[in-house]
C-alpha positions as a printed Julia matrix, in Angstrom:
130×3 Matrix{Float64}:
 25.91  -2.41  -3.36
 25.8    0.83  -0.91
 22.62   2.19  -0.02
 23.03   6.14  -0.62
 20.4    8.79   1.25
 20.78  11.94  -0.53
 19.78  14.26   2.59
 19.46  18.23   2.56
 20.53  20.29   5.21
 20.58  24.44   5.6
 23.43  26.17   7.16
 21.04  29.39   8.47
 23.0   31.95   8.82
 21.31  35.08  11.1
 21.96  38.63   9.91
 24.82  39.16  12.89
 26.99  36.26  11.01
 26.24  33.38  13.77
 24.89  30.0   12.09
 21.89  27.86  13.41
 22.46  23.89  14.52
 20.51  21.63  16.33
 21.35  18.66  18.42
 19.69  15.6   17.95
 17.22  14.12  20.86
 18.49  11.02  23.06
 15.92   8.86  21.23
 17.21   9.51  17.39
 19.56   7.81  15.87
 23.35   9.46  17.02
 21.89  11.05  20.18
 23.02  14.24  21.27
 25.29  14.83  18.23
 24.75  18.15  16.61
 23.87  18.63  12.98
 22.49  20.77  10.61
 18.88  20.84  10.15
 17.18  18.94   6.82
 16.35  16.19   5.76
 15.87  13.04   3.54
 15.02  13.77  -0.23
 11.67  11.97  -0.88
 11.87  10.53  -4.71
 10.71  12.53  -7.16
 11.89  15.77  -5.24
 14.42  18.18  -5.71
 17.01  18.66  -2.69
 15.88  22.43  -2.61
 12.25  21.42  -2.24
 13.45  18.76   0.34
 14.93  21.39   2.3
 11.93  23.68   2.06
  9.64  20.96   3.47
 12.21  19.92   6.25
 12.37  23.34   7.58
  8.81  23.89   7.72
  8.42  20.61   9.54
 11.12  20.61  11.79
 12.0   24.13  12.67
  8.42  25.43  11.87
  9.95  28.59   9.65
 10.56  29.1    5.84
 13.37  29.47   4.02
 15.24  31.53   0.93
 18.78  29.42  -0.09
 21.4   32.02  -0.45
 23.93  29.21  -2.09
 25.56  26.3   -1.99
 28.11  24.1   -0.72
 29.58  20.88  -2.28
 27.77  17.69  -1.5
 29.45  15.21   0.66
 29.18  11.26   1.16
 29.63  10.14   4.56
 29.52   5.92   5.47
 28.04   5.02   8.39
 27.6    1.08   9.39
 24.91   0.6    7.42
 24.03   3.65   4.44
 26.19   6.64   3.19
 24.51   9.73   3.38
 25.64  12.15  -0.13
 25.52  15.35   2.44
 23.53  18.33   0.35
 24.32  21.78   1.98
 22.47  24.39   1.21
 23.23  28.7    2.83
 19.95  30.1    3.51
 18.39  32.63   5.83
 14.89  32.31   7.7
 12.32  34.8    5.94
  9.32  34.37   7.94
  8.08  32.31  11.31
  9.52  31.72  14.89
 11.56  28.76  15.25
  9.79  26.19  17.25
 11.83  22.82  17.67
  9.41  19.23  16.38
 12.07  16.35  16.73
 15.41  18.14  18.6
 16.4   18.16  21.77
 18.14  21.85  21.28
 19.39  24.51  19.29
 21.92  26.94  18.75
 23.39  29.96  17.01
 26.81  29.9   16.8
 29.9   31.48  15.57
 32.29  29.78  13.03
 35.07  29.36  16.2
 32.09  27.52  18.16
 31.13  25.4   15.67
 34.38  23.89  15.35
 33.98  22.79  19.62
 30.57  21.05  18.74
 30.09  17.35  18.87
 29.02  16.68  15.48
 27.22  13.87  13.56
 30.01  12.2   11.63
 28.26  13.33   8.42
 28.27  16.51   9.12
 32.08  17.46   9.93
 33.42  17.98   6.42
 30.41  20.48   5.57
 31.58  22.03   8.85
 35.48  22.14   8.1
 34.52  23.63   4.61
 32.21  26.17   5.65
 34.19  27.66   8.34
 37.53  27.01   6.3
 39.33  24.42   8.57
């Protein structure tokens, strides 16, 4: 039997069109890779409440979801991750980075050049329509 994480994750979008990513730190799991920010969903919790909580933990700013991608299941080694993408925008706080090593803001093109976190890439090929 495969162990499934359903995980959240926000593709931020800032009001000049560029999208926020952050790259993992050289001590998590997949160091260096880039990804978009979230998290696990706790049970009992909704993935938009997941995401919520992730935000305000990780990048120390709230959130409004604008939309929604389709999910997508990614195996690694040892658990699939079902991949939950939400759009959203930052409505209040400074980002201020918890776990990451960095961050970015970039534009569809640049996103493309990133070295991603193997669950990440098809959210990234369907939101920038590659």
């Amino acid at each position: 039997m495969t162990n499934v994480k359903d995980v959240a994750c926000a593709i931020i979008t800032s009001p000049e069109g560029k999208t926020l990513v952050v790259q993992r730190s050289a001590k998590m799991l997949l160091p260096l890779k880039w990804e978009f920010p979230g998290g696990k969903v706790e049970p009992g919790e909704t993935p938009a409440a997941c995401l919520a909580r992730e935000i305000g933990e990780e990048l120390q700013v709230r959130i409004r979801i604008t939309g929604e991608l389709r999910p997508r299941e990614y195996a690694y080694e040892t658990v699939t991750i079902r991949l939950i993408p939400f759009l959203a925008e930052i409505t209040a706080g400074e980002i201020f980075l918890h776990e990451h090593a960095d961050l970015g803001w970039f534009t569809h093109a640049e996103l493309l050049l990133l070295d991603w976190a193997a669950a990440d890439v098809a959210v990234v090929r369907e939101y920038t329509g590659r």
